[in-house]
Amino acid sequence: MKSITVGTAGHIDHGKTALVKALTGIDADRLEEEKRRGITIDLGFAHMALSTPDGGTLQIGFVDVPGHERFVRNMLAGVGGIDLVLLVIAADESIKPQTREHFDILRLIGVQHGITVLTKSDAVDAETLDVVRLEVEEFLRGTFLEPPKAPIVPVSSLTGVGLDELKRAIIAAAAHAESRDSKALARLPIDRVFTMKGFGTVVTGTLISGTIGREEELEVFPTGRRVRVRGVQVHGKAADAAVAGQRTALNLAGATTEDLSRGMMLAPVSTFESTRRVDVRLGLLASAPRPLKNRTRVHFHCNTMETVAEIALQNAKELAPGGEAFARVKLPAPALLLPGDRFILRQFSPVITIGGGTVLDVAPVPRQTDLGEFMEVLSGGDRASILRRRIQRRSRAGVSLTRLVAETGWTRASIETALAAAISTKQMHRADETLIDGVALSSLKTHLQAAISQFHKKNSLAPGMAKEELREHARASAEVFTAALDQLVRERMIEISGDLLRLPGQGVMMKDEELESKKKIEEVFAFAGLKVPALYEVLAGLKIDKARAQKIVTLLLRDKTLIKVSDELVFHHTALHQLRRQISAHKAKSSTIDVAAFKDMTGVSRKYAIPLLEYLDRERVTKRVGDARQIL
Ligand SMILES: Nc1nc2c(ncn2[C@@H]2O[C@H](COP(=O)(O)OP(=O)(O)OP(=O)(O)O)[C@@H](O)[C@H]2O)c(=O)[nH]1
Ligand SMILES: [Mg+2]
């Protein structure tokens, strides 16, 4: 069973509502004021089922729109989700202003299928009907409604003439209308909110993609409220689920009518983000009264939502009528939009339709240098190339699969499929949940190698560069940094030990027992102060052989952790630092110091005192004068 949504369009009083009633038996004018004034003010809904020639059933939901020029904004809220349009033109009036405006809107939002219905055929003679038909054919030339691809069907809702032919035409057109993707992520733009006795809060809308089932949890955009689907109705009957293309009513728990309004969107929880910046491709109607200047404020209509917005043209001061351009739309409040969404622009004042276009990107990144080229790919490329560009623009930061889903509206699985080829040819790289462009990753790897090499030059005896220090150099996300290191290690371009990185054959890499010995030596000397043990005794107490122990001592001397005072004596640098402080404190009492005073002050024997004083002389802390030392 196929389900489609059919919209009406056309000038006021041309018989749209009467036609829907003649087809379905349902009066879509539901408001008291509509009945009193005999005009449609807001959207109306009806439904019917038709048997198809192949024995199947076609379920049709109707969205009946108002023709009055003051209610075009309501028309815009209804037209977003339609698969097929009935362009209604009264045979006794022919083409009128809102015939043109509605038709412009249909083309701008990309409606592909439809039928032109010449209503009130009973009110004119055959000759007039022929003239009107000619006029209308001329009007439709070169458009999606051009006959014979899309038929023109004269009907009378009063007498019923032509209705059967119209039903057959609807079935034929519906066969060409592509089914919306019920496996995609669900989005329901809300067009009505009300309470129903015994049910509570109900919202309706045309489900533009995916499936919504009973008991599902949904997120309301842009407010972020969570709601639960208590019940689903399709075409006035309870259903387990609504699928894309169906007029859908949901009974919701978790929100009152005050929490919800037309223009909001329901979607799966924690999947999308609202945005205030949208990059688009837009066109200005040839009939627009003036060029669209950069930074113009307009009315922006998308799905069931409308808002004022500012249009920032890309690299242009203005756009001439009939022209197309890339632009950034700035919204005053966040909204859930996705690439591919069609929108309509209406002049701020007086309010008339001037253009429209397609959303390309809902997550612009600051200062993207190749924005124009990027938008070209977004507006014309296939999924794989669009994804590649989206990953490339994140450079070393990479981008998570979750973010790609939010940016594109595509499911995780479809993104993975679209990227499989690029990943296998290494154009893209996947590290767990993060995707990185292959070129960005190689340049990062080169950069990291260079940083490590630089480190070796500056710290010739250091065992390696700390991972964290390198990370600061990288300016990459944690995932991308780790992926780059992993690859470098696998390719034997770098070596890794604990937290230290080095180029192969460079730096000094210590094994665990060596590290342990190094620590032990440091500790012994730090603890000993000036009363140091003999070095050979310390080394003999280690687990490692003499040669390796000696290598560690050399390292400790090179990086000045240990300081050699004489051939036999080695001190920890903190002990010597402390000694210098004692000497300068002694200077307050006396400007000289002799061996006896030195021994008293430090508590060391002559065996240590003489080499230490000679060391201090060399360091120009003291100066030998006879048997004593002058403190400098
Ligand atoms: N003679 C005749 N009158 C019709 C026909 N269809 C509609 N009408 C009349 O035309 C008037 C307007 O019809 P509606 O169906 O309300 O027109 P509409 O296009 O829905 O008008 P809006 O929704 O306000 O734009 C009504 O008085 C209808 O009875 C028809 O086929 N023949
Ligand atoms: Mg009407």
Short mmCIF file of C-alpha atoms in Angstrom, two decimals, residues 19-469:
data_model
loop_
_atom_site.label_atom_id
_atom_site.label_comp_id
_atom_site.label_asym_id
_atom_site.label_seq_id
_atom_site.Cartn_x
_atom_site.Cartn_y
_atom_site.Cartn_z
CA LEU A 19 -12.75 19.89 -5.04
CA VAL A 20 -11.31 18.14 -1.97
CA LYS A 21 -14.84 17.67 -0.67
CA ALA A 22 -16.07 16.35 -4.02
CA LEU A 23 -13.22 13.81 -4.03
CA THR A 24 -13.23 12.74 -0.38
CA GLY A 25 -16.57 13.78 1.06
CA ILE A 26 -14.69 15.71 3.76
CA ASP A 27 -15.05 19.45 4.30
CA ALA A 28 -11.51 20.61 5.00
CA ASP A 29 -12.69 24.03 6.16
CA ARG A 30 -12.90 23.18 9.85
CA LEU A 31 -12.89 26.64 11.46
CA GLU A 32 -16.16 28.39 12.27
CA GLU A 33 -14.81 31.60 10.68
CA GLU A 34 -13.99 29.73 7.46
CA LYS A 35 -17.51 28.40 7.22
CA ARG A 36 -19.01 31.84 7.94
CA ARG A 37 -16.81 33.72 5.43
CA GLY A 38 -16.77 30.94 2.83
CA ILE A 39 -12.99 31.10 2.49
CA THR A 40 -10.15 28.94 3.70
CA ILE A 41 -7.94 30.64 6.30
CA ASP A 42 -5.74 27.85 7.61
CA LEU A 43 -4.70 24.43 6.41
CA GLY A 44 -7.41 21.82 6.08
CA PHE A 45 -7.04 18.05 5.88
CA ALA A 46 -8.90 15.16 4.28
CA HIS A 47 -8.13 11.66 3.10
CA MET A 48 -9.30 8.91 0.81
CA ALA A 49 -8.21 5.55 -0.52
CA LEU A 50 -8.22 4.70 -4.24
CA SER A 51 -7.93 1.25 -5.78
CA THR A 52 -5.10 1.07 -8.24
CA PRO A 53 -5.29 -0.86 -11.56
CA ASP A 54 -2.84 -3.48 -10.22
CA GLY A 55 -5.27 -4.32 -7.42
CA GLY A 56 -3.47 -2.31 -4.75
CA THR A 57 -4.61 0.61 -2.65
CA LEU A 58 -3.37 4.16 -2.77
CA GLN A 59 -3.82 6.04 0.50
CA ILE A 60 -4.05 9.77 -0.04
CA GLY A 61 -3.84 12.47 2.57
CA PHE A 62 -4.94 15.90 1.37
CA VAL A 63 -3.61 19.23 2.56
CA ASP A 64 -6.01 21.94 1.46
CA VAL A 65 -4.46 25.40 1.49
CA PRO A 66 -5.96 28.89 1.54
CA GLY A 67 -5.78 30.93 -1.66
CA HIS A 68 -6.14 34.37 -0.07
CA GLU A 69 -2.97 36.44 -0.48
CA ARG A 70 -3.01 37.30 3.23
CA PHE A 71 -2.76 33.60 4.14
CA VAL A 72 0.13 32.56 1.90
CA ARG A 73 2.14 31.93 5.07
CA ASN A 74 -0.39 29.27 6.07
CA MET A 75 -0.20 27.82 2.58
CA LEU A 76 3.59 27.64 3.00
CA ALA A 77 3.26 25.66 6.23
CA GLY A 78 1.21 23.03 4.41
CA VAL A 79 2.97 22.71 1.12
CA GLY A 80 6.31 21.50 2.52
CA GLY A 81 5.60 17.80 2.76
CA ILE A 82 3.46 17.23 -0.33
CA ASP A 83 4.34 14.65 -2.99
CA LEU A 84 1.86 15.81 -5.59
CA VAL A 85 -0.07 19.00 -6.21
CA LEU A 86 -3.49 19.77 -7.62
CA LEU A 87 -3.06 23.22 -9.14
CA VAL A 88 -6.59 24.53 -9.12
CA ILE A 89 -7.58 27.13 -11.72
CA ALA A 90 -11.22 28.17 -12.07
CA ALA A 91 -12.34 27.98 -15.70
CA ASP A 92 -14.34 31.17 -15.32
CA GLU A 93 -11.39 33.23 -14.04
CA SER A 94 -8.27 31.59 -15.46
CA ILE A 95 -4.84 32.56 -14.10
CA LYS A 96 -4.86 35.05 -11.20
CA PRO A 97 -2.11 36.46 -8.91
CA GLN A 98 -2.09 33.65 -6.35
CA THR A 99 -2.16 31.11 -9.17
CA ARG A 100 1.22 32.56 -10.10
CA GLU A 101 2.51 32.97 -6.55
CA HIS A 102 1.49 29.45 -5.47
CA PHE A 103 2.97 28.03 -8.64
CA ASP A 104 6.27 29.88 -8.02
CA ILE A 105 6.31 28.43 -4.51
CA LEU A 106 5.68 24.90 -5.78
CA ARG A 107 8.60 25.18 -8.17
CA LEU A 108 10.89 26.75 -5.58
CA ILE A 109 10.28 23.98 -3.06
CA GLY A 110 10.83 21.41 -5.76
CA VAL A 111 7.45 19.71 -6.07
CA GLN A 112 7.90 17.26 -8.94
CA HIS A 113 4.47 15.88 -9.68
CA GLY A 114 0.99 17.26 -10.14
CA ILE A 115 -2.15 17.79 -12.11
CA THR A 116 -3.69 21.04 -13.24
CA VAL A 117 -7.41 21.03 -12.47
CA LEU A 118 -9.70 23.42 -14.33
CA THR A 119 -12.55 23.74 -11.82
CA LYS A 120 -16.01 25.20 -12.32
CA SER A 121 -16.10 23.72 -15.84
CA ASP A 122 -19.90 23.79 -15.51
CA ALA A 123 -19.82 27.58 -15.29
CA VAL A 124 -18.35 28.17 -18.77
CA ASP A 125 -19.13 27.09 -22.31
CA ALA A 126 -16.88 24.73 -24.27
CA GLU A 127 -15.25 27.56 -26.21
CA THR A 128 -14.23 29.45 -23.07
CA LEU A 129 -12.90 26.24 -21.57
CA ASP A 130 -10.70 25.75 -24.66
CA VAL A 131 -9.37 29.31 -24.42
CA VAL A 132 -8.56 28.89 -20.74
CA ARG A 133 -6.90 25.57 -21.45
CA LEU A 134 -4.67 27.26 -24.05
CA GLU A 135 -3.77 30.05 -21.65
CA VAL A 136 -2.94 27.54 -18.95
CA GLU A 137 -0.83 25.39 -21.30
CA GLU A 138 1.15 28.48 -22.19
CA PHE A 139 1.59 29.31 -18.49
CA LEU A 140 2.87 25.80 -17.69
CA ARG A 141 5.29 25.51 -20.59
CA GLY A 142 8.73 24.29 -19.54
CA THR A 143 7.65 23.51 -15.96
CA PHE A 144 7.03 20.32 -14.01
CA LEU A 145 3.32 20.66 -14.81
CA GLU A 146 3.74 20.94 -18.59
CA PRO A 147 1.26 18.70 -20.44
CA PRO A 148 1.17 15.96 -21.54
CA LYS A 149 3.64 14.86 -18.81
CA ALA A 150 1.24 16.37 -16.28
CA PRO A 151 -2.38 16.44 -17.49
CA ILE A 152 -4.88 19.27 -17.40
CA VAL A 153 -8.23 17.92 -16.18
CA PRO A 154 -11.46 19.97 -16.34
CA VAL A 155 -13.89 19.14 -13.54
CA SER A 156 -17.03 20.39 -11.91
CA SER A 157 -17.26 19.81 -8.17
CA LEU A 158 -20.92 20.79 -8.50
CA THR A 159 -21.96 18.16 -11.08
CA GLY A 160 -19.15 15.65 -10.58
CA VAL A 161 -18.07 15.84 -14.23
CA GLY A 162 -14.38 14.98 -14.64
CA LEU A 163 -13.88 13.63 -11.10
CA ASP A 164 -13.29 10.04 -12.24
CA GLU A 165 -10.80 11.19 -14.82
CA LEU A 166 -9.07 13.22 -12.10
CA LYS A 167 -8.88 10.17 -9.80
CA ARG A 168 -7.29 8.16 -12.62
CA ALA A 169 -4.83 10.99 -13.20
CA ILE A 170 -3.96 11.05 -9.49
CA ILE A 171 -3.28 7.30 -9.51
CA ALA A 172 -1.09 7.65 -12.59
CA ALA A 173 0.86 10.60 -11.15
CA ALA A 174 1.26 8.87 -7.78
CA ALA A 175 2.87 5.91 -9.53
CA HIS A 176 5.65 8.24 -10.65
CA ALA A 177 6.05 9.96 -7.29
CA GLU A 178 9.00 8.46 -5.51
CA SER A 179 8.16 7.04 -2.10
CA ARG A 180 9.75 8.94 0.73
CA ASP A 181 12.37 7.03 2.68
CA SER A 182 10.72 5.31 5.63
CA LYS A 183 14.07 3.89 6.79
CA ALA A 184 15.64 7.35 7.11
CA LEU A 185 15.78 9.27 10.38
CA ALA A 186 12.30 10.50 11.21
CA ARG A 187 11.27 14.14 11.02
CA LEU A 188 7.76 15.41 11.57
CA PRO A 189 7.27 19.16 11.07
CA ILE A 190 4.33 20.10 13.26
CA ASP A 191 1.50 21.93 11.50
CA ARG A 192 -1.24 21.64 14.12
CA VAL A 193 -1.44 21.31 17.89
CA PHE A 194 -4.64 20.69 19.82
CA THR A 195 -6.14 18.72 22.67
CA MET A 196 -8.59 15.93 22.19
CA LYS A 197 -10.99 14.89 24.90
CA GLY A 198 -9.78 11.69 26.48
CA PHE A 199 -6.44 11.83 24.66
CA GLY A 200 -4.65 15.01 25.65
CA THR A 201 -2.10 16.69 23.44
CA VAL A 202 -2.22 15.88 19.73
CA VAL A 203 0.07 17.16 16.97
CA THR A 204 -0.29 16.64 13.25
CA GLY A 205 2.02 16.96 10.31
CA THR A 206 3.19 15.34 7.12
CA LEU A 207 5.91 12.85 8.03
CA ILE A 208 8.68 13.93 5.66
CA SER A 209 11.00 11.02 6.40
CA GLY A 210 11.39 7.90 8.51
CA THR A 211 8.90 6.05 10.66
CA ILE A 212 7.34 6.97 14.00
CA GLY A 213 5.88 4.21 16.12
CA ARG A 214 3.83 4.01 19.28
CA GLU A 215 5.76 4.34 22.55
CA GLU A 216 8.71 5.97 20.81
CA GLU A 217 10.51 8.79 22.57
CA LEU A 218 11.00 11.92 20.47
CA GLU A 219 12.76 15.24 20.87
CA VAL A 220 10.97 18.51 20.15
CA PHE A 221 13.06 21.06 18.23
CA PRO A 222 14.14 23.67 18.96
CA THR A 223 13.06 23.44 22.63
CA GLY A 224 14.74 20.10 23.36
CA ARG A 225 11.72 18.76 25.26
CA ARG A 226 11.33 14.99 25.32
CA VAL A 227 7.93 13.52 24.54
CA ARG A 228 6.54 10.00 24.30
CA VAL A 229 4.22 8.85 21.53
CA ARG A 230 1.12 7.50 23.23
CA GLY A 231 -0.76 6.88 20.04
CA VAL A 232 -0.41 7.21 16.27
CA GLN A 233 -3.21 7.98 13.82
CA VAL A 234 -2.96 7.88 10.06
CA HIS A 235 -5.93 9.03 7.97
CA GLY A 236 -8.16 9.15 11.01
CA LYS A 237 -7.43 5.56 12.11
CA ALA A 238 -5.22 4.28 14.92
CA ALA A 239 -1.99 2.74 13.61
CA ASP A 240 1.12 1.10 15.08
CA ALA A 241 3.34 3.45 13.16
CA ALA A 242 3.28 6.26 10.63
CA VAL A 243 5.66 6.10 7.69
CA ALA A 244 7.20 8.81 5.53
CA GLY A 245 4.72 10.48 3.19
CA GLN A 246 1.75 10.01 5.51
CA ARG A 247 -0.39 12.64 7.12
CA THR A 248 0.26 11.79 10.73
CA ALA A 249 -1.40 12.57 14.05
CA LEU A 250 0.47 11.81 17.26
CA ASN A 251 -0.96 11.74 20.75
CA LEU A 252 1.92 12.88 22.94
CA ALA A 253 2.79 12.48 26.61
CA GLY A 254 5.22 14.91 28.19
CA ALA A 255 4.00 18.16 26.64
CA THR A 256 0.94 20.38 26.80
CA THR A 257 -0.42 22.41 23.89
CA GLU A 258 1.49 25.38 25.31
CA ASP A 259 4.81 23.57 24.89
CA LEU A 260 4.24 22.93 21.22
CA SER A 261 3.39 24.97 18.16
CA ARG A 262 3.36 24.97 14.38
CA GLY A 263 6.91 25.26 13.07
CA MET A 264 8.46 22.97 15.67
CA MET A 265 9.88 19.65 14.56
CA LEU A 266 9.78 16.17 16.10
CA ALA A 267 12.78 13.91 15.57
CA PRO A 268 14.61 11.03 17.30
CA VAL A 269 16.20 12.01 20.62
CA SER A 270 19.83 13.19 20.82
CA THR A 271 20.39 12.92 17.09
CA PHE A 272 20.16 16.43 15.68
CA GLU A 273 21.05 19.93 16.73
CA SER A 274 19.18 23.16 16.14
CA THR A 275 21.11 25.83 14.34
CA ARG A 276 21.04 29.58 13.68
CA ARG A 277 23.41 29.58 10.71
CA VAL A 278 22.53 27.81 7.50
CA ASP A 279 24.44 27.81 4.23
CA VAL A 280 22.15 27.63 1.23
CA ARG A 281 21.84 27.86 -2.51
CA LEU A 282 19.10 30.34 -3.34
CA GLY A 283 17.39 31.75 -6.38
CA LEU A 284 15.59 35.03 -6.83
CA LEU A 285 12.44 34.87 -8.94
CA ALA A 286 12.65 36.65 -12.27
CA SER A 287 9.48 38.43 -11.16
CA ALA A 288 11.09 39.77 -7.96
CA PRO A 289 10.58 43.56 -7.91
CA ARG A 290 14.19 44.42 -7.07
CA PRO A 291 17.64 42.84 -6.62
CA LEU A 292 18.28 41.10 -3.31
CA LYS A 293 20.94 43.13 -1.53
CA ASN A 294 23.50 41.57 0.79
CA ARG A 295 22.34 41.57 4.41
CA THR A 296 18.67 41.97 3.48
CA ARG A 297 16.10 40.92 6.04
CA VAL A 298 13.44 38.60 4.69
CA HIS A 299 10.75 36.18 5.82
CA PHE A 300 12.16 32.66 5.74
CA HIS A 301 9.79 29.68 5.44
CA CYS A 302 10.99 26.10 5.73
CA ASN A 303 8.88 23.03 6.43
CA THR A 304 6.16 24.34 8.72
CA MET A 305 8.38 26.98 10.28
CA GLU A 306 8.62 30.67 9.49
CA THR A 307 10.87 33.37 10.85
CA VAL A 308 12.55 36.59 9.86
CA ALA A 309 16.12 36.03 8.71
CA GLU A 310 19.09 37.88 7.30
CA ILE A 311 20.62 36.82 4.00
CA ALA A 312 24.38 37.20 3.70
CA LEU A 313 25.27 36.64 0.06
CA GLN A 314 28.53 34.87 -0.57
CA ASN A 315 30.98 37.17 -2.33
CA ALA A 316 28.32 39.41 -3.80
CA LYS A 317 26.73 42.74 -3.00
CA GLU A 318 23.42 41.84 -4.56
CA LEU A 319 21.58 39.19 -6.52
CA ALA A 320 19.61 40.21 -9.63
CA PRO A 321 16.08 38.89 -10.27
CA GLY A 322 16.34 35.51 -11.97
CA GLY A 323 19.81 34.93 -10.50
CA GLU A 324 21.16 32.23 -8.21
CA ALA A 325 23.76 32.43 -5.45
CA PHE A 326 25.25 30.78 -2.41
CA ALA A 327 24.40 32.54 0.82
CA ARG A 328 24.37 32.21 4.58
CA VAL A 329 21.00 32.56 6.27
CA LYS A 330 21.14 33.95 9.79
CA LEU A 331 18.16 33.04 11.93
CA PRO A 332 17.23 34.97 15.08
CA ALA A 333 16.48 31.72 16.96
CA PRO A 334 17.66 28.15 16.52
CA ALA A 335 15.70 25.74 14.33
CA LEU A 336 16.15 22.18 13.13
CA LEU A 337 16.98 22.26 9.44
CA LEU A 338 18.84 19.71 7.38
CA PRO A 339 20.64 19.72 4.04
CA GLY A 340 18.15 19.22 1.24
CA ASP A 341 15.36 21.12 3.00
CA ARG A 342 13.67 23.55 0.63
CA PHE A 343 12.78 27.04 1.75
CA ILE A 344 10.91 30.09 0.50
CA LEU A 345 11.94 33.72 0.88
CA ARG A 346 9.35 36.44 1.07
CA GLN A 347 10.09 40.14 0.99
CA PHE A 348 10.03 41.78 4.40
CA SER A 349 7.53 44.40 3.32
CA PRO A 350 5.32 44.39 1.36
CA VAL A 351 5.18 40.65 1.89
CA ILE A 352 5.46 38.84 -1.44
CA THR A 353 7.29 35.69 -2.49
CA ILE A 354 10.64 36.63 -4.03
CA GLY A 355 12.63 33.42 -4.10
CA GLY A 356 13.72 30.26 -2.40
CA GLY A 357 16.27 27.54 -2.42
CA THR A 358 17.85 24.52 -0.80
CA VAL A 359 19.66 24.14 2.50
CA LEU A 360 23.19 22.86 1.93
CA ASP A 361 24.86 22.99 5.33
CA VAL A 362 23.50 23.43 8.83
CA ALA A 363 26.86 23.28 10.59
CA PRO A 364 29.10 25.90 8.98
CA VAL A 365 32.62 25.97 10.43
CA PRO A 366 34.24 29.36 11.09
CA ARG A 367 36.61 30.75 8.47
CA GLN A 368 36.33 27.96 5.94
CA THR A 369 38.53 29.15 3.10
CA ASP A 370 37.15 27.00 0.26
CA LEU A 371 33.51 27.67 1.09
CA GLY A 372 32.36 28.30 -2.50
CA GLU A 373 33.89 25.08 -3.77
CA PHE A 374 32.53 23.22 -0.75
CA MET A 375 28.99 24.45 -1.46
CA GLU A 376 29.30 23.39 -5.12
CA VAL A 377 29.99 19.84 -3.98
CA LEU A 378 27.16 19.96 -1.42
CA SER A 379 24.68 21.13 -4.02
CA GLY A 380 25.68 18.73 -6.77
CA GLY A 381 27.80 15.90 -5.39
CA ASP A 382 26.90 12.34 -4.47
CA ARG A 383 26.86 11.15 -0.86
CA ALA A 384 30.43 9.88 -0.92
CA SER A 385 31.91 13.12 -2.22
CA ILE A 386 29.78 15.24 0.11
CA LEU A 387 30.95 13.19 3.09
CA ARG A 388 34.55 13.41 1.96
CA ARG A 389 34.37 17.21 1.81
CA ARG A 390 32.68 17.34 5.19
CA ILE A 391 35.51 15.29 6.67
CA GLN A 392 38.22 17.24 4.81
CA ARG A 393 37.04 20.57 6.17
CA ARG A 394 37.59 19.31 9.73
CA SER A 395 41.22 18.69 8.85
CA ARG A 396 43.23 17.42 11.85
CA ALA A 397 40.30 17.71 14.20
CA GLY A 398 38.49 14.92 12.35
CA VAL A 399 34.76 14.50 12.78
CA SER A 400 32.75 11.88 14.63
CA LEU A 401 30.17 9.68 12.98
CA THR A 402 27.59 11.10 15.38
CA ARG A 403 28.35 14.61 14.14
CA LEU A 404 28.16 13.51 10.54
CA VAL A 405 24.71 12.10 11.20
CA ALA A 406 23.62 15.40 12.77
CA GLU A 407 25.13 17.40 9.91
CA THR A 408 23.62 15.38 7.08
CA GLY A 409 20.49 13.74 8.46
CA TRP A 410 21.72 10.46 7.00
CA THR A 411 21.75 7.32 9.10
CA ARG A 412 24.98 6.00 10.52
CA ALA A 413 24.74 2.89 8.39
CA SER A 414 24.27 4.83 5.16
CA ILE A 415 27.25 7.05 6.01
CA GLU A 416 29.40 4.00 6.69
CA THR A 417 28.36 2.48 3.36
CA ALA A 418 29.03 5.68 1.45
CA LEU A 419 32.50 5.99 2.98
CA ALA A 420 33.59 2.36 2.64
CA ALA A 421 35.39 2.85 -0.67
CA ALA A 422 37.25 5.99 0.43
CA ILE A 423 38.37 4.23 3.62
CA SER A 424 39.63 1.15 1.80
CA THR A 425 41.68 3.32 -0.56
CA LYS A 426 43.00 5.31 2.43
CA GLN A 427 41.57 8.59 1.18
CA MET A 428 39.79 8.67 4.50
CA HIS A 429 40.80 7.10 7.75
CA ARG A 430 38.54 5.81 10.47
CA ALA A 431 39.74 5.75 14.08
CA ASP A 432 36.97 4.23 16.17
CA GLU A 433 34.19 6.79 15.89
CA THR A 434 36.25 9.51 14.25
CA LEU A 435 36.83 10.07 10.56
CA ILE A 436 39.88 11.94 9.27
CA ASP A 437 40.93 12.97 5.83
CA GLY A 438 43.91 10.92 4.59
CA VAL A 439 45.90 14.00 3.54
CA ALA A 440 45.33 15.75 6.87
CA LEU A 441 46.46 12.62 8.68
CA SER A 442 49.67 12.30 6.63
CA SER A 443 50.52 15.94 7.16
CA LEU A 444 49.93 15.49 10.87
CA LYS A 445 52.23 12.46 10.91
CA THR A 446 54.99 14.41 9.15
CA HIS A 447 54.49 17.24 11.60
CA LEU A 448 54.74 14.91 14.59
CA GLN A 449 57.90 13.27 13.28
CA ALA A 450 59.47 16.68 12.76
CA ALA A 451 58.53 17.75 16.28
CA ILE A 452 60.14 14.62 17.77
CA SER A 453 63.25 15.09 15.65
CA GLN A 454 63.47 18.71 16.84
CA PHE A 455 63.17 17.47 20.40
CA HIS A 456 66.09 15.07 19.95
CA LYS A 457 68.23 17.90 18.62
CA LYS A 458 67.52 20.04 21.65
CA ASN A 459 67.69 17.22 24.20
CA SER A 460 70.34 14.88 22.88
CA LEU A 461 70.40 12.64 25.92
CA ALA A 462 66.79 12.65 26.87
CA PRO A 463 65.20 9.27 26.37
CA GLY A 464 62.33 10.75 24.34
CA MET A 465 59.58 13.30 24.10
CA ALA A 466 56.63 13.07 26.46
CA LYS A 467 53.40 12.18 24.66
CA GLU A 468 51.54 15.07 26.27
CA GLU A 469 54.17 17.55 25.11
#
